[in-house]
PDB file of C-alpha atoms in Angstrom:
ATOM      1  CA  MET A  26       6.426   4.137   1.103  1.00 29.00           C
ATOM      2  CA  ALA A  27       9.168   4.730  -1.450  1.00 29.00           C
ATOM      3  CA  ALA A  28       6.698   6.156  -3.943  1.00 30.00           C
ATOM      4  CA  ILE A  29       5.234   8.541  -1.393  1.00 30.00           C
ATOM      5  CA  THR A  30       8.573   9.920  -0.238  1.00 27.00           C
ATOM      6  CA  ARG A  31       9.438  10.691  -3.862  1.00 26.00           C
ATOM      7  CA  THR A  32       6.200  12.401  -4.809  1.00 27.00           C
ATOM      8  CA  LEU A  33       4.896  14.378  -1.834  1.00 29.00           C
ATOM      9  CA  HIS A  34       7.127  17.442  -1.762  1.00 28.00           C
ATOM     10  CA  GLY A  35       4.539  20.126  -1.047  1.00 31.00           C
ATOM     11  CA  VAL A  36       0.944  19.393  -2.058  1.00 31.00           C
ATOM     12  CA  PRO A  37       0.322  16.171  -4.005  1.00 32.00           C
ATOM     13  CA  ARG A  38      -0.332  16.682  -7.703  1.00 29.00           C
ATOM     14  CA  THR A  39      -3.256  14.257  -7.694  1.00 32.00           C
ATOM     15  CA  GLY A  40      -5.988  13.154  -5.311  1.00 37.00           C
ATOM     16  CA  VAL A  41      -6.896  16.378  -3.490  1.00 38.00           C
ATOM     17  CA  ARG A  42      -9.818  17.811  -5.447  1.00 38.00           C
ATOM     18  CA  LEU A  43      -9.805  21.595  -5.023  1.00 38.00           C
ATOM     19  CA  MET A  44     -13.047  23.294  -5.972  1.00 39.00           C
ATOM     20  CA  SER A  45     -14.109  26.924  -5.720  1.00 39.00           C
ATOM     21  CA  THR A  46     -17.751  27.986  -5.626  1.00 42.00           C
ATOM     22  CA  GLY A  47     -17.260  31.763  -5.642  1.00 55.00           C
ATOM     23  CA  THR A  48     -17.828  32.810  -2.037  1.00 82.00           C
ATOM     24  CA  THR A  49     -15.232  31.023   0.077  1.00 93.00           C
ATOM     25  CA  LYS A  50     -16.247  30.113   3.612  1.00 97.00           C
ATOM     26  CA  ARG A  51     -13.899  29.860   6.585  1.00 98.00           C
ATOM     27  CA  THR A  52     -13.975  27.459   9.496  1.00 98.00           C
ATOM     28  CA  ALA A  53     -13.778  28.702  13.077  1.00 98.00           C
ATOM     29  CA  LEU A  54     -10.116  27.623  13.114  1.00 98.00           C
ATOM     30  CA  TYR A  55      -9.084  29.830  10.172  1.00 98.00           C
ATOM     31  CA  ASP A  56      -7.175  32.354  12.313  1.00 98.00           C
ATOM     32  CA  LEU A  57      -5.415  29.570  14.200  1.00 98.00           C
ATOM     33  CA  HIS A  58      -4.344  28.000  10.921  1.00 98.00           C
ATOM     34  CA  THR A  59      -3.029  31.400   9.818  1.00 98.00           C
ATOM     35  CA  LYS A  60      -1.072  31.762  13.058  1.00 98.00           C
ATOM     36  CA  TYR A  61       0.681  28.475  12.289  1.00 98.00           C
ATOM     37  CA  GLY A  62       1.567  29.564   8.753  1.00 98.00           C
ATOM     38  CA  ALA A  63      -1.044  27.646   6.788  1.00 98.00           C
ATOM     39  CA  ARG A  64      -1.183  27.860   3.015  1.00 98.00           C
ATOM     40  CA  PHE A  65      -4.835  27.692   1.995  1.00 98.00           C
ATOM     41  CA  GLY A  66      -6.659  26.405  -1.027  1.00 97.00           C
ATOM     42  CA  PRO A  67     -10.360  26.297  -1.960  1.00 96.00           C
ATOM     43  CA  PHE A  68     -12.142  23.006  -1.305  1.00 95.00           C
ATOM     44  CA  ALA A  69     -15.908  22.569  -1.708  1.00 94.00           C
ATOM     45  CA  GLY A  70     -16.390  26.298  -1.192  1.00 96.00           C
ATOM     46  CA  TRP A  71     -14.178  26.490   1.912  1.00 97.00           C
ATOM     47  CA  ALA A  72     -10.708  27.964   2.439  1.00 98.00           C
ATOM     48  CA  MET A  73      -8.888  24.925   3.813  1.00 98.00           C
ATOM     49  CA  PRO A  74      -5.268  24.536   4.953  1.00 98.00           C
ATOM     50  CA  LEU A  75      -3.101  22.512   2.583  1.00 97.00           C
ATOM     51  CA  VAL A  76       0.288  22.671   4.329  1.00 97.00           C
ATOM     52  CA  TYR A  77       1.944  24.690   7.111  1.00 98.00           C
ATOM     53  CA  SER A  78       5.134  26.740   7.231  1.00 96.00           C
ATOM     54  CA  ASP A  79       6.920  24.257   9.507  1.00 94.00           C
ATOM     55  CA  GLN A  80       5.859  21.120   7.615  1.00 94.00           C
ATOM     56  CA  GLY A  81       5.233  20.152   4.022  1.00 94.00           C
ATOM     57  CA  ALA A  82       2.709  17.476   3.104  1.00 96.00           C
ATOM     58  CA  LEU A  83       5.315  14.701   3.373  1.00 97.00           C
ATOM     59  CA  ASP A  84       6.455  15.926   6.808  1.00 97.00           C
ATOM     60  CA  SER A  85       2.850  16.011   8.051  1.00 98.00           C
ATOM     61  CA  HIS A  86       2.213  12.563   6.585  1.00 98.00           C
ATOM     62  CA  LEU A  87       5.163  11.049   8.434  1.00 98.00           C
ATOM     63  CA  HIS A  88       4.431  12.969  11.643  1.00 98.00           C
ATOM     64  CA  THR A  89       0.898  11.535  11.681  1.00 98.00           C
ATOM     65  CA  ARG A  90       2.234   8.019  11.236  1.00 98.00           C
ATOM     66  CA  LYS A  91       4.740   8.491  14.092  1.00 98.00           C
ATOM     67  CA  HIS A  92       2.984  10.871  16.514  1.00 98.00           C
ATOM     68  CA  ALA A  93      -0.357  12.691  16.061  1.00 98.00           C
ATOM     69  CA  SER A  94      -1.879  15.406  13.881  1.00 98.00           C
ATOM     70  CA  ILE A  95      -5.001  17.553  14.017  1.00 98.00           C
ATOM     71  CA  PHE A  96      -7.040  17.911  10.834  1.00 98.00           C
ATOM     72  CA  ASP A  97      -9.734  20.588  10.620  1.00 98.00           C
ATOM     73  CA  VAL A  98     -12.732  18.845   9.044  1.00 98.00           C
ATOM     74  CA  SER A  99     -15.333  21.405  10.069  1.00 98.00           C
ATOM     75  CA  HIS A 100     -16.332  21.796   6.422  1.00 98.00           C
ATOM     76  CA  MET A 101     -18.015  18.385   6.535  1.00 98.00           C
ATOM     77  CA  LEU A 102     -21.786  18.118   6.923  1.00 98.00           C
ATOM     78  CA  GLN A 103     -23.054  17.058  10.337  1.00 98.00           C
ATOM     79  CA  THR A 104     -26.732  16.144  10.640  1.00 98.00           C
ATOM     80  CA  ARG A 105     -28.961  14.549  13.233  1.00 98.00           C
ATOM     81  CA  ILE A 106     -31.962  12.414  12.255  1.00 98.00           C
ATOM     82  CA  VAL A 107     -34.668  12.301  14.934  1.00 98.00           C
ATOM     83  CA  GLY A 108     -38.154  10.815  15.298  1.00 98.00           C
ATOM     84  CA  ALA A 109     -39.680   7.403  15.922  1.00 98.00           C
ATOM     85  CA  ASP A 110     -39.323   6.458  12.233  1.00 98.00           C
ATOM     86  CA  ARG A 111     -35.717   7.608  11.846  1.00 98.00           C
ATOM     87  CA  HIS A 112     -34.339   4.091  11.214  1.00 98.00           C
ATOM     88  CA  ARG A 113     -36.927   3.214   8.575  1.00 98.00           C
ATOM     89  CA  PHE A 114     -36.348   6.576   6.905  1.00 98.00           C
ATOM     90  CA  LEU A 115     -32.550   6.462   6.728  1.00 98.00           C
ATOM     91  CA  GLU A 116     -32.491   2.774   5.786  1.00 98.00           C
ATOM     92  CA  HIS A 117     -34.410   3.788   2.647  1.00 98.00           C
ATOM     93  CA  LEU A 118     -31.483   6.025   1.673  1.00 98.00           C
ATOM     94  CA  VAL A 119     -28.432   3.994   2.808  1.00 98.00           C
ATOM     95  CA  VAL A 120     -27.357   0.342   2.706  1.00 98.00           C
ATOM     96  CA  ALA A 121     -26.515  -0.092   6.412  1.00 98.00           C
ATOM     97  CA  ASP A 122     -28.479  -2.143   8.955  1.00 98.00           C
ATOM     98  CA  LEU A 123     -29.224   0.696  11.367  1.00 98.00           C
ATOM     99  CA  LYS A 124     -31.815  -1.118  13.451  1.00 95.00           C
ATOM    100  CA  GLU A 125     -29.197  -3.587  14.679  1.00 95.00           C
ATOM    101  CA  LEU A 126     -26.489  -0.972  15.241  1.00 98.00           C
ATOM    102  CA  PRO A 127     -25.935  -0.713  19.015  1.00 98.00           C
ATOM    103  CA  VAL A 128     -26.172   2.631  20.801  1.00 98.00           C
ATOM    104  CA  GLY A 129     -22.755   4.238  20.480  1.00 98.00           C
ATOM    105  CA  GLY A 130     -21.882   2.143  17.436  1.00 98.00           C
ATOM    106  CA  SER A 131     -20.809   3.721  14.147  1.00 98.00           C
ATOM    107  CA  THR A 132     -20.753   2.362  10.623  1.00 98.00           C
ATOM    108  CA  LEU A 133     -19.568   3.441   7.205  1.00 98.00           C
ATOM    109  CA  SER A 134     -22.482   3.450   4.782  1.00 98.00           C
ATOM    110  CA  LEU A 135     -23.448   4.604   1.308  1.00 98.00           C
ATOM    111  CA  PHE A 136     -26.181   6.859  -0.038  1.00 98.00           C
ATOM    112  CA  THR A 137     -27.303   5.148  -3.257  1.00 98.00           C
ATOM    113  CA  ASN A 138     -29.301   6.238  -6.303  1.00 98.00           C
ATOM    114  CA  ASP A 139     -31.915   4.429  -8.392  1.00 98.00           C
ATOM    115  CA  LYS A 140     -29.263   3.222 -10.845  1.00 98.00           C
ATOM    116  CA  GLY A 141     -27.307   1.543  -8.056  1.00 98.00           C
ATOM    117  CA  GLY A 142     -24.592   4.215  -7.957  1.00 98.00           C
ATOM    118  CA  ILE A 143     -23.072   5.789  -4.866  1.00 98.00           C
ATOM    119  CA  GLU A 144     -24.245   9.346  -4.193  1.00 98.00           C
ATOM    120  CA  ASP A 145     -21.896   9.678  -1.199  1.00 98.00           C
ATOM    121  CA  ASP A 146     -20.247   7.686   1.567  1.00 98.00           C
ATOM    122  CA  THR A 147     -21.075   8.613   5.145  1.00 98.00           C
ATOM    123  CA  ILE A 148     -20.449   7.673   8.781  1.00 98.00           C
ATOM    124  CA  ILE A 149     -23.585   7.023  10.855  1.00 98.00           C
ATOM    125  CA  THR A 150     -23.588   6.725  14.644  1.00 98.00           C
ATOM    126  CA  GLN A 151     -26.473   5.311  16.657  1.00 98.00           C
ATOM    127  CA  GLN A 152     -27.300   7.653  19.517  1.00 98.00           C
ATOM    128  CA  GLN A 153     -29.870   7.103  22.241  1.00 96.00           C
ATOM    129  CA  ASP A 154     -32.565   9.172  20.558  1.00 97.00           C
ATOM    130  CA  SER A 155     -31.139  10.040  17.152  1.00 98.00           C
ATOM    131  CA  LEU A 156     -28.840   9.079  14.292  1.00 98.00           C
ATOM    132  CA  TYR A 157     -25.717  11.239  13.930  1.00 98.00           C
ATOM    133  CA  VAL A 158     -24.592  11.462  10.290  1.00 98.00           C
ATOM    134  CA  VAL A 159     -21.317  12.910   8.961  1.00 98.00           C
ATOM    135  CA  SER A 160     -21.079  13.436   5.186  1.00 97.00           C
ATOM    136  CA  ASN A 161     -18.435  14.704   2.772  1.00 97.00           C
ATOM    137  CA  ALA A 162     -17.986  18.448   2.318  1.00 97.00           C
ATOM    138  CA  GLY A 163     -18.056  18.169  -1.457  1.00 96.00           C
ATOM    139  CA  CYS A 164     -21.502  16.551  -1.285  1.00 97.00           C
ATOM    140  CA  ALA A 165     -22.875  18.584   1.652  1.00 98.00           C
ATOM    141  CA  ASP A 166     -25.486  20.592  -0.245  1.00 97.00           C
ATOM    142  CA  LYS A 167     -26.541  17.611  -2.334  1.00 97.00           C
ATOM    143  CA  ASP A 168     -26.780  15.289   0.682  1.00 98.00           C
ATOM    144  CA  PHE A 169     -28.755  17.737   2.801  1.00 98.00           C
ATOM    145  CA  ALA A 170     -31.215  18.364  -0.037  1.00 98.00           C
ATOM    146  CA  HIS A 171     -31.516  14.605  -0.603  1.00 98.00           C
ATOM    147  CA  LEU A 172     -32.246  13.976   3.077  1.00 98.00           C
ATOM    148  CA  ASN A 173     -34.838  16.730   3.235  1.00 98.00           C
ATOM    149  CA  LYS A 174     -36.531  15.699  -0.019  1.00 98.00           C
ATOM    150  CA  HIS A 175     -37.102  12.182   1.223  1.00 98.00           C
ATOM    151  CA  ALA A 176     -37.959  13.323   4.757  1.00 98.00           C
ATOM    152  CA  LYS A 177     -40.778  15.400   3.250  1.00 98.00           C
ATOM    153  CA  ILE A 178     -42.069  12.338   1.374  1.00 98.00           C
ATOM    154  CA  PHE A 179     -42.011  10.273   4.571  1.00 98.00           C
ATOM    155  CA  GLN A 180     -43.661  13.058   6.576  1.00 98.00           C
ATOM    156  CA  ASP A 181     -46.426  13.365   3.983  1.00 98.00           C
ATOM    157  CA  GLN A 182     -47.078   9.662   4.536  1.00 98.00           C
ATOM    158  CA  GLY A 183     -47.411  10.233   8.275  1.00 98.00           C
ATOM    159  CA  ALA A 184     -43.919   9.244   9.372  1.00 98.00           C
ATOM    160  CA  ASP A 185     -42.306  10.792  12.445  1.00 98.00           C
ATOM    161  CA  VAL A 186     -38.892  11.907  11.187  1.00 98.00           C
ATOM    162  CA  GLU A 187     -36.926  15.165  11.039  1.00 98.00           C
ATOM    163  CA  VAL A 188     -33.540  16.113   9.578  1.00 98.00           C
ATOM    164  CA  ARG A 189     -31.553  18.660  11.582  1.00 98.00           C
ATOM    165  CA  LYS A 190     -28.340  20.244  10.352  1.00 98.00           C
ATOM    166  CA  ILE A 191     -25.806  20.681  13.169  1.00 98.00           C
ATOM    167  CA  GLU A 192     -24.527  24.217  12.702  1.00 97.00           C
ATOM    168  CA  ASP A 193     -23.219  25.069  16.182  1.00 98.00           C
ATOM    169  CA  HIS A 194     -20.466  22.432  16.318  1.00 98.00           C
ATOM    170  CA  SER A 195     -17.107  22.239  14.533  1.00 98.00           C
ATOM    171  CA  LEU A 196     -15.286  19.014  13.711  1.00 98.00           C
ATOM    172  CA  ILE A 197     -11.629  18.100  14.115  1.00 98.00           C
ATOM    173  CA  ALA A 198      -9.815  14.791  13.658  1.00 98.00           C
ATOM    174  CA  LEU A 199      -6.948  13.878  15.992  1.00 98.00           C
ATOM    175  CA  GLN A 200      -5.052  11.076  14.272  1.00 98.00           C
ATOM    176  CA  GLY A 201      -1.943   9.040  14.984  1.00 98.00           C
ATOM    177  CA  PRO A 202      -0.458   6.641  17.537  1.00 98.00           C
ATOM    178  CA  SER A 203      -0.146   9.421  20.144  1.00 98.00           C
ATOM    179  CA  ALA A 204      -3.767  10.550  19.732  1.00 98.00           C
ATOM    180  CA  GLN A 205      -5.196   8.616  22.671  1.00 98.00           C
ATOM    181  CA  LYS A 206      -2.685   9.880  25.223  1.00 98.00           C
ATOM    182  CA  ALA A 207      -2.979  13.445  23.930  1.00 98.00           C
ATOM    183  CA  LEU A 208      -6.763  13.396  24.232  1.00 98.00           C
ATOM    184  CA  GLU A 209      -6.689  11.685  27.632  1.00 98.00           C
ATOM    185  CA  GLN A 210      -4.696  14.615  28.992  1.00 98.00           C
ATOM    186  CA  LEU A 211      -7.684  16.893  28.355  1.00 98.00           C
ATOM    187  CA  ALA A 212     -10.416  14.344  29.025  1.00 97.00           C
ATOM    188  CA  GLY A 213      -9.045  13.069  32.305  1.00 95.00           C
ATOM    189  CA  ILE A 214     -10.334   9.548  31.589  1.00 96.00           C
ATOM    190  CA  ASP A 215      -8.965   6.319  30.172  1.00 97.00           C
ATOM    191  CA  LEU A 216     -10.018   6.123  26.520  1.00 98.00           C
ATOM    192  CA  ALA A 217      -8.679   2.609  26.000  1.00 97.00           C
ATOM    193  CA  GLN A 218     -12.191   1.279  26.591  1.00 94.00           C
ATOM    194  CA  MET A 219     -13.445   3.062  23.462  1.00 97.00           C
ATOM    195  CA  ALA A 220     -13.510   0.562  20.611  1.00 97.00           C
ATOM    196  CA  PHE A 221     -12.920   1.496  16.962  1.00 98.00           C
ATOM    197  CA  MET A 222     -16.073   2.840  15.263  1.00 98.00           C
ATOM    198  CA  THR A 223     -17.824   3.818  18.466  1.00 98.00           C
ATOM    199  CA  GLY A 224     -18.811   7.266  19.720  1.00 98.00           C
ATOM    200  CA  GLN A 225     -19.869   8.837  23.000  1.00 97.00           C
ATOM    201  CA  THR A 226     -20.089  12.165  24.805  1.00 97.00           C
ATOM    202  CA  VAL A 227     -16.839  13.029  26.564  1.00 98.00           C
ATOM    203  CA  ASP A 228     -15.933  16.173  28.507  1.00 98.00           C
ATOM    204  CA  ILE A 229     -12.832  17.616  26.822  1.00 98.00           C
ATOM    205  CA  ALA A 230     -11.260  20.335  28.971  1.00 97.00           C
ATOM    206  CA  GLY A 231     -14.637  20.544  30.711  1.00 97.00           C
ATOM    207  CA  VAL A 232     -16.623  20.896  27.458  1.00 98.00           C
ATOM    208  CA  PRO A 233     -19.121  18.169  26.432  1.00 98.00           C
ATOM    209  CA  CYS A 234     -18.104  16.906  22.981  1.00 98.00           C
ATOM    210  CA  HIS A 235     -19.126  13.999  20.802  1.00 98.00           C
ATOM    211  CA  VAL A 236     -16.015  11.853  20.420  1.00 98.00           C
ATOM    212  CA  ALA A 237     -15.828   9.030  17.878  1.00 98.00           C
ATOM    213  CA  ARG A 238     -12.948   6.602  17.569  1.00 98.00           C
ATOM    214  CA  SER A 239     -12.517   6.725  13.827  1.00 97.00           C
ATOM    215  CA  GLY A 240     -10.726   8.661  11.131  1.00 95.00           C
ATOM    216  CA  TYR A 241      -9.490   8.817   7.572  1.00 96.00           C
ATOM    217  CA  THR A 242      -5.777   8.122   7.856  1.00 98.00           C
ATOM    218  CA  GLY A 243      -5.403   4.424   8.630  1.00 96.00           C
ATOM    219  CA  GLU A 244      -4.132   5.364  12.092  1.00 97.00           C
ATOM    220  CA  ASP A 245      -5.776   5.146  15.488  1.00 97.00           C
ATOM    221  CA  GLY A 246      -7.544   8.382  16.277  1.00 98.00           C
ATOM    222  CA  PHE A 247     -10.644  10.331  17.140  1.00 98.00           C
ATOM    223  CA  GLU A 248     -13.080  12.724  15.498  1.00 98.00           C
ATOM    224  CA  LEU A 249     -14.339  15.407  17.855  1.00 98.00           C
ATOM    225  CA  SER A 250     -17.561  17.354  17.330  1.00 98.00           C
ATOM    226  CA  ILE A 251     -16.952  20.420  19.496  1.00 98.00           C
ATOM    227  CA  PRO A 252     -19.155  23.452  20.210  1.00 98.00           C
ATOM    228  CA  THR A 253     -17.839  26.057  17.777  1.00 98.00           C
ATOM    229  CA  SER A 254     -17.453  28.585  20.591  1.00 98.00           C
ATOM    230  CA  GLU A 255     -14.931  26.216  22.219  1.00 98.00           C
ATOM    231  CA  VAL A 256     -13.103  24.659  19.277  1.00 98.00           C
ATOM    232  CA  VAL A 257     -10.231  27.169  19.104  1.00 98.00           C
ATOM    233  CA  GLY A 258      -9.447  26.782  22.791  1.00 98.00           C
ATOM    234  CA  ILE A 259      -9.569  22.983  22.747  1.00 98.00           C
ATOM    235  CA  THR A 260      -7.469  22.755  19.577  1.00 98.00           C
ATOM    236  CA  ALA A 261      -4.893  25.126  21.087  1.00 98.00           C
ATOM    237  CA  ARG A 262      -4.777  23.001  24.244  1.00 98.00           C
ATOM    238  CA  LEU A 263      -4.155  19.858  22.200  1.00 98.00           C
ATOM    239  CA  LEU A 264      -1.337  21.635  20.348  1.00 98.00           C
ATOM    240  CA  GLU A 265       0.430  22.273  23.659  1.00 98.00           C
ATOM    241  CA  ASN A 266       1.420  18.617  23.487  1.00 98.00           C
ATOM    242  CA  PRO A 267       4.777  18.528  21.622  1.00 98.00           C
ATOM    243  CA  GLU A 268       3.741  15.354  19.786  1.00 98.00           C
ATOM    244  CA  VAL A 269       0.654  17.015  18.257  1.00 98.00           C
ATOM    245  CA  LYS A 270       0.798  19.245  15.151  1.00 98.00           C
ATOM    246  CA  LEU A 271      -1.672  20.651  12.648  1.00 98.00           C
ATOM    247  CA  ALA A 272      -1.911  18.943   9.274  1.00 98.00           C
ATOM    248  CA  GLY A 273      -3.658  19.964   6.062  1.00 98.00           C
ATOM    249  CA  LEU A 274      -5.440  18.433   3.086  1.00 97.00           C
ATOM    250  CA  GLY A 275      -2.161  17.451   1.409  1.00 96.00           C
ATOM    251  CA  ALA A 276      -1.282  14.944   4.119  1.00 98.00           C
ATOM    252  CA  ARG A 277      -4.908  13.925   4.636  1.00 97.00           C
ATOM    253  CA  ASP A 278      -5.111  12.781   1.033  1.00 96.00           C
ATOM    254  CA  SER A 279      -1.806  10.899   0.983  1.00 96.00           C
ATOM    255  CA  LEU A 280      -2.598   9.187   4.309  1.00 97.00           C
ATOM    256  CA  ARG A 281      -6.013   7.950   3.164  1.00 96.00           C
ATOM    257  CA  LEU A 282      -4.536   6.846  -0.166  1.00 93.00           C
ATOM    258  CA  GLU A 283      -1.799   4.857   1.553  1.00 93.00           C
ATOM    259  CA  ALA A 284      -4.458   3.245   3.779  1.00 94.00           C
ATOM    260  CA  GLY A 285      -6.596   2.310   0.757  1.00 93.00           C
ATOM    261  CA  LEU A 286      -9.554   4.521   1.752  1.00 96.00           C
ATOM    262  CA  CYS A 287     -11.935   5.935  -0.865  1.00 94.00           C
ATOM    263  CA  LEU A 288     -12.196   9.588  -1.833  1.00 96.00           C
ATOM    264  CA  TYR A 289     -15.615  10.439  -3.207  1.00 96.00           C
ATOM    265  CA  GLY A 290     -15.415  12.105  -6.593  1.00 94.00           C
ATOM    266  CA  SER A 291     -12.033  10.534  -7.273  1.00 94.00           C
ATOM    267  CA  ASP A 292     -12.228   6.800  -6.547  1.00 95.00           C
ATOM    268  CA  ILE A 293     -16.033   6.479  -6.490  1.00 97.00           C
ATOM    269  CA  ASP A 294     -18.924   8.560  -7.805  1.00 97.00           C
ATOM    270  CA  ALA A 295     -22.615   8.413  -8.701  1.00 98.00           C
ATOM    271  CA  THR A 296     -21.928   5.909 -11.499  1.00 97.00           C
ATOM    272  CA  THR A 297     -19.997   3.462  -9.272  1.00 98.00           C
ATOM    273  CA  THR A 298     -21.962   0.638  -7.652  1.00 98.00           C
ATOM    274  CA  PRO A 299     -20.973  -0.828  -4.256  1.00 98.00           C
ATOM    275  CA  MET A 300     -19.807  -4.006  -6.033  1.00 97.00           C
ATOM    276  CA  GLU A 301     -17.604  -2.034  -8.425  1.00 97.00           C
ATOM    277  CA  ALA A 302     -16.270   0.053  -5.534  1.00 97.00           C
ATOM    278  CA  ASN A 303     -15.356  -3.047  -3.499  1.00 96.00           C
ATOM    279  CA  LEU A 304     -17.633  -1.740  -0.752  1.00 97.00           C
ATOM    280  CA  VAL A 305     -20.192  -4.542  -0.583  1.00 97.00           C
ATOM    281  CA  TRP A 306     -19.132  -5.148   3.029  1.00 97.00           C
ATOM    282  CA  THR A 307     -21.040  -1.975   3.934  1.00 98.00           C
ATOM    283  CA  ILE A 308     -24.342  -3.677   2.993  1.00 98.00           C
ATOM    284  CA  GLY A 309     -25.800  -5.277   6.114  1.00 94.00           C
ATOM    285  CA  LYS A 310     -26.802  -8.965   6.048  1.00 96.00           C
ATOM    286  CA  ARG A 311     -30.460  -8.137   6.688  1.00 97.00           C
ATOM    287  CA  ARG A 312     -30.382  -5.459   3.989  1.00 98.00           C
ATOM    288  CA  ARG A 313     -29.021  -7.978   1.472  1.00 97.00           C
ATOM    289  CA  ALA A 314     -31.991 -10.219   2.226  1.00 97.00           C
ATOM    290  CA  GLU A 315     -34.685  -7.551   2.484  1.00 97.00           C
ATOM    291  CA  GLY A 316     -33.471  -4.756   0.224  1.00 98.00           C
ATOM    292  CA  GLY A 317     -35.646  -1.691   0.692  1.00 97.00           C
ATOM    293  CA  PHE A 318     -32.959   0.901  -0.101  1.00 98.00           C
ATOM    294  CA  ILE A 319     -32.801   3.042  -3.230  1.00 98.00           C
ATOM    295  CA  GLY A 320     -31.115   1.114  -6.045  1.00 98.00           C
ATOM    296  CA  ALA A 321     -31.486  -2.294  -4.375  1.00 98.00           C
ATOM    297  CA  ASP A 322     -33.032  -3.723  -7.556  1.00 98.00           C
ATOM    298  CA  VAL A 323     -29.714  -3.041  -9.320  1.00 97.00           C
ATOM    299  CA  ILE A 324     -27.237  -3.573  -6.482  1.00 98.00           C
ATOM    300  CA  LEU A 325     -28.479  -6.891  -5.060  1.00 98.00           C
ATOM    301  CA  PRO A 326     -28.581  -8.817  -8.361  1.00 97.00           C
ATOM    302  CA  GLN A 327     -25.118  -7.504  -9.167  1.00 97.00           C
ATOM    303  CA  LEU A 328     -23.943  -8.647  -5.737  1.00 96.00           C
ATOM    304  CA  ALA A 329     -25.444 -12.133  -6.211  1.00 95.00           C
ATOM    305  CA  ALA A 330     -23.815 -12.490  -9.624  1.00 95.00           C
ATOM    306  CA  LYS A 331     -20.535 -10.923  -8.484  1.00 92.00           C
ATOM    307  CA  GLY A 332     -21.025  -8.723 -11.522  1.00 89.00           C
ATOM    308  CA  GLY A 333     -20.187  -5.189 -12.578  1.00 88.00           C
ATOM    309  CA  GLU A 334     -18.103  -3.892 -15.441  1.00 90.00           C
ATOM    310  CA  ARG A 335     -15.155  -2.743 -13.317  1.00 94.00           C
ATOM    311  CA  ARG A 336     -13.631  -3.086  -9.873  1.00 94.00           C
ATOM    312  CA  ARG A 337     -11.735  -0.671  -7.616  1.00 94.00           C
ATOM    313  CA  ILE A 338      -8.410  -2.214  -6.619  1.00 90.00           C
ATOM    314  CA  GLY A 339      -5.259  -1.125  -4.824  1.00 87.00           C
ATOM    315  CA  LEU A 340      -1.749  -1.095  -6.246  1.00 84.00           C
ATOM    316  CA  ILE A 341       1.482  -1.377  -4.265  1.00 82.00           C
ATOM    317  CA  VAL A 342       4.564   0.260  -5.759  1.00 82.00           C
ATOM    318  CA  GLU A 343       7.827  -1.485  -4.938  1.00 87.00           C
ATOM    319  CA  GLY A 344      10.929   0.552  -5.532  1.00 86.00           C
ATOM    320  CA  ALA A 345      11.049   3.794  -7.485  1.00 77.00           C
ATOM    321  CA  PRO A 346       8.030   4.723  -9.595  1.00 67.00           C
ATOM    322  CA  ALA A 347       8.427   4.359 -13.355  1.00 59.00           C
TER     323      ALA A 347
END
């Protein structure tokens, strides 16, 4: 922690990858961020809050660790895969065992390419009649095109599968040790029964939302897919809790870094294999035996040989940085 407290005054100098694509989009929470004094920066074509007038990145980082923070992640790509062949289709593109994933279960997985590299990391949730997929904002256009390209190939072969972009829901992450109690106040139910990496429909302030117990901070928390028409009201209601504050990309990056979580485009990219990324645990046991995903002919031999030219590792700084 010593290194973080000495380096996170304002926005971190490294880690957060700010990219502008010309026309900057705004999430439905833009005006609310402005009301709370957000300082914005471009990220993957979106104007995203970095810090707020009452808290710098370090303050938000520590507040999340002690209480709870809301992160606007509406810039991320939400898709739903439907059809009788949805599992066979998506298992061609990712390394997860989706057929054995229970309804309501979620898993981190990887889109891979024919050279064994990682095209993106993604969270997939098994729903009763569909697969709910959340992908990184920086890869949104690429991922959606990739899904549709391969869906067309499957459809031409007679498969029953369809890729649907979810455009009427926004996404927020409520993270921190106070997250459960804060959300329970609006849900009116005990959320202790929700295990980590599971998702279900929950009425939040009377609004049906998809709630997943997951996040990107290393803390307990939830990601809420909320009808965009209701997201401002629900976020404002959550902020009525004195333990809940808004947090921006500055704290989001330092929190995930401290927790040892990957950032696509920084820690991993299209040239990094799952073995090199230290993410072989995302490859299901059945998938290791059967293969069948793009790049398996490169990834599985490398896994068996414990090979690869490099390896992603974590470093712990003790005392002041050099």
